[in-house]
Coordinates of C-alpha atoms and ligand atoms in Angstrom, one line a residue:
X121 CA 145.1 154.4 -107.6
X122 CA 146.8 152.5 -110.4
X123 CA 148.3 149.2 -109.6
X124 CA 149.5 146.4 -111.8
X125 CA 150.6 142.9 -111.1
X126 CA 154.2 144.3 -111.5
X127 CA 153.7 147.1 -109.0
X128 CA 156.2 147.4 -106.2
X129 CA 156.7 149.3 -103.0
X130 CA 160.0 150.8 -102.0
X131 CA 161.2 149.5 -98.6
X132 CA 163.2 151.7 -96.2
X133 CA 166.5 150.6 -97.7
X134 CA 165.2 151.5 -101.3
X135 CA 164.9 147.8 -102.3
X136 CA 161.6 147.2 -104.1
X137 CA 159.1 144.5 -103.0
X138 CA 156.3 143.4 -105.3
X139 CA 152.9 144.2 -103.9
X140 CA 151.5 140.9 -105.0
X141 CA 152.8 137.3 -104.4
X142 CA 152.0 133.7 -103.7
X143 CA 151.6 132.3 -100.2
X144 CA 152.8 128.7 -100.0
X145 CA 151.6 127.4 -96.6
X146 CA 150.4 123.8 -97.3
X147 CA 151.7 123.8 -100.8
X148 CA 153.7 120.6 -100.8
X149 CA 154.6 117.7 -103.2
X150 CA 154.2 117.7 -106.9
X151 CA 150.8 119.5 -106.8
X152 CA 152.3 122.2 -104.7
X153 CA 155.2 122.7 -107.1
X154 CA 152.8 122.8 -110.0
X155 CA 150.9 125.5 -108.3
X156 CA 154.0 127.6 -107.8
X157 CA 155.0 127.1 -111.4
X158 CA 151.4 128.1 -112.5
X159 CA 151.6 131.3 -110.4
X160 CA 155.0 132.3 -112.0
X161 CA 153.3 131.8 -115.4
X162 CA 150.4 133.9 -114.4
X163 CA 152.8 136.7 -113.4
X164 CA 153.3 136.3 -109.7
X165 CA 156.8 137.6 -108.8
X166 CA 156.9 137.1 -105.1
X167 CA 157.0 133.7 -103.4
X168 CA 156.5 133.5 -99.6
X169 CA 157.8 130.4 -97.9
X170 CA 159.2 129.5 -94.5
X171 CA 161.2 126.7 -92.9
X172 CA 158.0 125.7 -91.1
X173 CA 156.2 125.0 -94.3
X174 CA 158.6 122.2 -95.2
X175 CA 158.4 123.2 -98.9
X176 CA 161.5 125.3 -99.6
X177 CA 162.8 122.4 -101.9
X178 CA 159.7 122.5 -104.1
X179 CA 159.9 126.3 -104.3
X180 CA 163.5 125.8 -105.4
X181 CA 162.4 123.2 -108.0
X182 CA 159.7 125.6 -109.3
X183 CA 162.4 128.3 -109.6
X184 CA 164.6 125.9 -111.6
X185 CA 161.8 125.0 -113.9
X186 CA 160.6 128.6 -114.6
X187 CA 161.9 130.8 -117.4
X188 CA 161.7 133.8 -115.1
X189 CA 165.2 134.8 -114.1
X190 CA 166.1 134.6 -110.4
X191 CA 166.6 138.3 -110.1
X192 CA 162.9 138.9 -111.1
X193 CA 161.4 136.7 -108.4
X194 CA 161.3 138.0 -104.9
X195 CA 161.9 135.1 -102.5
X196 CA 161.0 135.4 -98.8
X197 CA 161.7 132.8 -96.1
X198 CA 161.4 132.8 -92.3
X199 CA 163.3 131.5 -89.3
X200 CA 161.1 129.2 -87.3
X201 CA 160.8 129.3 -83.5
X202 CA 162.9 126.3 -82.8
X203 CA 165.8 127.8 -84.8
X204 CA 165.8 131.1 -83.0
X205 CA 168.9 132.6 -81.2
X206 CA 172.0 134.0 -82.8
X207 CA 173.9 131.1 -84.2
X208 CA 171.0 128.7 -84.8
X209 CA 169.4 131.4 -87.0
X210 CA 172.6 131.7 -89.0
X211 CA 172.6 128.0 -89.5
X212 CA 168.8 127.9 -90.4
X213 CA 169.4 130.6 -93.0
X214 CA 172.1 128.6 -94.7
X215 CA 169.8 125.6 -94.7
X216 CA 167.1 127.6 -96.3
X217 CA 169.4 128.8 -99.0
X218 CA 170.5 125.3 -99.7
X219 CA 166.9 123.9 -99.8
X220 CA 165.9 126.7 -102.1
X221 CA 169.0 126.3 -104.3
X222 CA 169.7 130.0 -104.3
X223 CA 172.7 132.1 -103.1
X224 CA 170.7 135.0 -101.6
X225 CA 167.2 135.7 -100.3
X226 CA 165.2 138.8 -101.0
X227 CA 163.7 138.9 -97.6
X228 CA 164.2 137.0 -94.4
X229 CA 161.8 137.3 -91.5
X230 CA 161.5 136.3 -87.9
X231 CA 158.4 134.1 -88.0
X232 CA 157.3 134.7 -84.4
X233 CA 158.5 136.9 -81.6
X234 CA 159.7 134.1 -79.3
X235 CA 160.2 135.6 -75.9
X236 CA 163.8 135.6 -74.7
X237 CA 165.2 134.7 -78.2
X238 CA 163.9 137.1 -80.8
X239 CA 166.4 139.9 -80.0
X240 CA 169.4 137.6 -80.6
X241 CA 167.6 136.4 -83.7
X242 CA 167.3 139.9 -85.0
X243 CA 171.0 140.5 -84.5
X244 CA 171.7 137.4 -86.7
X245 CA 169.4 138.9 -89.4
X246 CA 171.3 142.1 -89.2
X247 CA 174.6 140.2 -89.7
X248 CA 173.1 138.4 -92.8
X249 CA 172.0 141.7 -94.2
X250 CA 175.3 143.4 -93.6
X251 CA 177.1 140.5 -95.3
X252 CA 174.8 140.9 -98.3
X253 CA 173.2 137.5 -98.1
X254 CA 169.7 138.9 -97.9
X255 CA 168.4 142.1 -99.6
X256 CA 166.0 143.0 -96.8
X257 CA 165.1 141.8 -93.3
X258 CA 161.9 142.0 -91.3
X259 CA 159.6 140.4 -88.8
X260 CA 156.3 138.6 -88.7
X261 CA 153.5 138.6 -86.1
X262 CA 155.0 141.6 -84.4
X263 CA 152.4 143.9 -82.8
X264 CA 153.2 147.5 -81.7
X265 CA 154.7 146.6 -78.3
X266 CA 157.1 144.1 -80.1
X267 CA 158.0 146.7 -82.7
X268 CA 158.7 149.3 -80.1
X269 CA 161.1 147.0 -78.3
X270 CA 162.7 146.0 -81.6
X271 CA 163.2 149.6 -82.7
X272 CA 165.1 150.2 -79.4
X273 CA 167.7 147.5 -79.9
X274 CA 168.0 147.4 -83.7
X275 CA 170.9 148.9 -85.6
X276 CA 169.0 148.1 -88.8
X277 CA 165.3 148.8 -88.7
X278 CA 162.9 146.0 -89.9
X279 CA 161.8 146.7 -93.5
X280 CA 158.7 144.5 -93.4
X281 CA 156.2 143.3 -90.8
X282 CA 154.1 140.4 -92.0
X283 CA 150.9 140.0 -90.0
X284 CA 147.4 138.5 -90.5
X285 CA 145.4 141.3 -92.2
X286 CA 142.1 141.3 -94.0
X287 CA 138.7 143.1 -93.7
X288 CA 137.7 140.7 -90.8
X289 CA 140.9 141.6 -89.0
X290 CA 141.6 145.2 -89.8
X291 CA 144.5 146.1 -87.6
X292 CA 144.4 149.8 -88.3
X293 CA 146.6 150.8 -85.4
X294 CA 149.4 148.5 -86.6
X295 CA 149.0 149.7 -90.2
X296 CA 149.3 153.3 -89.1
X297 CA 152.3 152.5 -86.9
X298 CA 154.1 150.7 -89.7
X299 CA 153.4 153.5 -92.2
X300 CA 154.7 156.1 -89.7
X301 CA 157.9 154.1 -89.1
X302 CA 158.5 153.3 -92.8
X303 CA 157.8 149.5 -92.4
X304 CA 156.0 147.8 -95.2
X305 CA 153.0 145.8 -93.9
X306 CA 152.7 142.5 -95.7
X307 CA 149.3 140.9 -95.2
X308 CA 149.2 137.2 -94.6
X309 CA 146.0 135.1 -94.8
X310 CA 144.5 138.0 -96.9
X311 CA 141.6 135.6 -97.7
X312 CA 141.1 134.6 -94.0
X313 CA 142.7 131.2 -94.7
X314 CA 139.5 130.5 -96.7
X315 CA 137.2 130.8 -93.6
X316 CA 135.2 133.9 -94.6
X317 CA 135.1 133.3 -98.4
X318 CA 132.1 131.1 -97.9
X319 CA 130.4 134.2 -96.5
X320 CA 129.7 135.4 -100.1
X321 CA 126.1 134.7 -99.3
X322 CA 126.3 137.7 -97.0
X323 CA 124.2 140.5 -98.4
X324 CA 127.0 142.9 -97.8
X325 CA 129.4 141.0 -100.0
X326 CA 126.7 140.3 -102.6
X327 CA 126.2 144.0 -103.2
X328 CA 129.9 144.6 -103.8
X329 CA 130.2 141.4 -106.0
X330 CA 127.4 142.7 -108.2
X331 CA 128.7 146.3 -108.3
X332 CA 132.3 145.4 -109.3
X333 CA 131.6 142.1 -111.0
X334 CA 134.4 140.6 -108.9
X335 CA 134.4 137.7 -106.4
X336 CA 134.5 138.1 -102.6
X337 CA 138.2 136.9 -102.8
X338 CA 139.1 139.6 -105.3
X339 CA 137.3 142.3 -103.4
X340 CA 139.2 141.4 -100.2
X341 CA 142.5 141.3 -101.9
X342 CA 141.9 144.6 -103.7
X343 CA 140.9 146.3 -100.4
X344 CA 144.2 145.2 -99.0
X345 CA 146.4 146.6 -101.8
X346 CA 144.5 149.9 -101.8
X347 CA 145.5 150.3 -98.2
X348 CA 149.1 150.2 -99.3
X349 CA 150.0 146.7 -98.3
X350 CA 151.7 143.7 -99.9
X351 CA 149.5 140.6 -100.2
X352 CA 150.3 136.9 -100.5
X353 CA 147.2 134.8 -101.1
X354 CA 147.7 131.1 -101.2
X355 CA 146.0 128.7 -103.6
X356 CA 146.8 125.2 -105.0
X357 CA 144.0 125.6 -107.5
X358 CA 145.0 127.1 -110.9
X359 CA 141.7 128.8 -111.4
X360 CA 142.0 130.5 -108.0
X361 CA 145.6 131.4 -108.7
X362 CA 144.5 133.2 -111.8
X363 CA 141.4 134.7 -110.2
X364 CA 143.4 136.2 -107.3
X365 CA 145.7 137.9 -109.8
X366 CA 142.8 139.6 -111.6
X367 CA 142.5 142.4 -109.2
X368 CA 144.2 145.1 -111.2
X369 CA 141.4 146.2 -113.5
X370 CA 139.0 147.8 -110.9
X371 CA 139.1 150.2 -108.0
X372 CA 137.1 150.1 -104.9
X373 CA 135.5 153.4 -104.2
X374 CA 136.4 155.4 -101.0
X375 CA 132.9 154.7 -99.6
X376 CA 133.1 151.0 -100.3
X377 CA 136.6 150.9 -98.7
X378 CA 135.1 152.3 -95.5
X379 CA 132.3 149.8 -95.8
X380 CA 134.8 146.9 -96.0
X381 CA 136.7 148.4 -93.0
X382 CA 133.5 147.9 -91.0
X383 CA 133.6 144.1 -91.5
X384 CA 136.3 144.0 -88.8
X385 CA 135.5 141.6 -86.1
X386 CA 139.0 140.8 -84.8
X387 CA 138.8 137.4 -86.5
X388 CA 142.1 135.5 -86.4
X389 CA 142.4 132.6 -88.7
X390 CA 145.9 132.0 -87.2
X391 CA 147.3 132.5 -83.6
X392 CA 146.9 135.9 -82.1
X393 CA 150.3 137.4 -81.4
X394 CA 148.9 139.5 -78.5
X395 CA 147.7 136.4 -76.7
Ligands
NAP179 N1 153.9 134.7 -91.0 C1 152.9 133.9 -90.6 O1 152.9 133.5 -89.4 C2 151.9 133.3 -91.6 C3 150.8 132.7 -91.1 C4 149.9 132.2 -92.0 C5 150.1 132.4 -93.4 N2 151.2 133.0 -93.8 C6 151.6 133.2 -95.3 O2 150.4 133.8 -95.9 C7 150.0 133.0 -96.9 C8 148.5 133.1 -97.1 O3 147.8 132.7 -96.0 P1 147.0 131.4 -95.9 O4 147.5 130.4 -96.8 O5 146.9 131.0 -94.4 O6 145.5 131.7 -96.3 P2 144.8 132.6 -97.4 O7 145.7 132.9 -98.5 O8 144.1 133.7 -96.8 O9 143.7 131.6 -97.9 C9 144.0 130.4 -98.5 C10 142.7 129.6 -98.6 O10 141.8 130.3 -99.5 C11 141.4 129.4 -100.6 N3 141.3 130.3 -101.8 C12 142.4 130.9 -102.4 N4 141.9 131.6 -103.4 C13 140.6 131.5 -103.4 C14 139.5 132.0 -104.3 N5 139.8 132.8 -105.3 N6 138.3 131.6 -104.0 C15 138.0 130.7 -103.0 N7 138.9 130.2 -102.2 C16 140.2 130.6 -102.4 C17 142.5 128.4 -100.7 O11 142.0 127.2 -101.2 P3 142.6 126.6 -102.6 O12 144.1 126.3 -102.3 O13 141.9 125.3 -102.8 O14 142.4 127.6 -103.6 C18 142.9 128.2 -99.2 O15 142.0 127.3 -98.6 C19 150.4 131.6 -96.5 O16 150.3 130.6 -97.6 C20 151.8 131.9 -96.0 O17 152.7 132.0 -97.1 C21 152.2 133.5 -92.9

């Protein structure tokens, strides 16, 4: 499998999404903005933000400061729970555009399936898409039962489902479901929010680190893209930002992919959508 930092996946509407980008949860202030600018310099071409992260303005500042043209950076934002419902979502979207200083988004997601609200929220996303204000729409934290409900009421199918996904939370059923329905799976917290990276002392990881001459973080990220997913690791540290991008010069063998699959322990670093 050959991937590069510029590789993309084609979504159901033929729009291309980079397979690799920067997560921005907790990236705030000047240091956060510098981290985003650093990532753009290293070659990241997807930036994942959300109203909840309270950092759309610094993402916008970083976009203004970069030499990379707007149409070469894929920008995602998400509608937060308190903004859900039809008209509130339309307002929240406009606020996000203004905070980011852009006139369209590449991807807009429902952040969480808020009971009683998310269907109206979806219809607002459909309207934004039809009006050409966003190039693709999708959901986040939707498990199979939510997706089944959504597919029943949607006139436009979701192009992406962003869920927590890493070797310690290997949601194979959702991955297969999304692949069958033509929905791109975007893995959030691909580094377990940092929790399991300290497990590099584990003899299992050590063996792989030695064999591939890569860090535990790099092995986890590579596993994810070899499964066909988009990944959005977050870091504020320039050396981690660079390290996380150096995953395109090795391939994990089929046996080692299965070995990493076996790390699954249903470990959620974030809330569990099925709970
Ligand atoms: N849709 C949702 O509900 C949802 C939920 C959670 C996250 N997300 C998105 O997914 C993105 C990624 O998830 P996340 O931020 O929770 O966690 P993550 O990317 O899995 O992990 C980030 C943590 O790992 C550390 N780290 C990064 N690279 C490292 C490396 N090479 N070696 C050692 N440590 C490293 C970071 O520390 P340093 O910063 O010090 O490097 C930070 O503590 C978020 O930023 C956000 O955009 C979405």
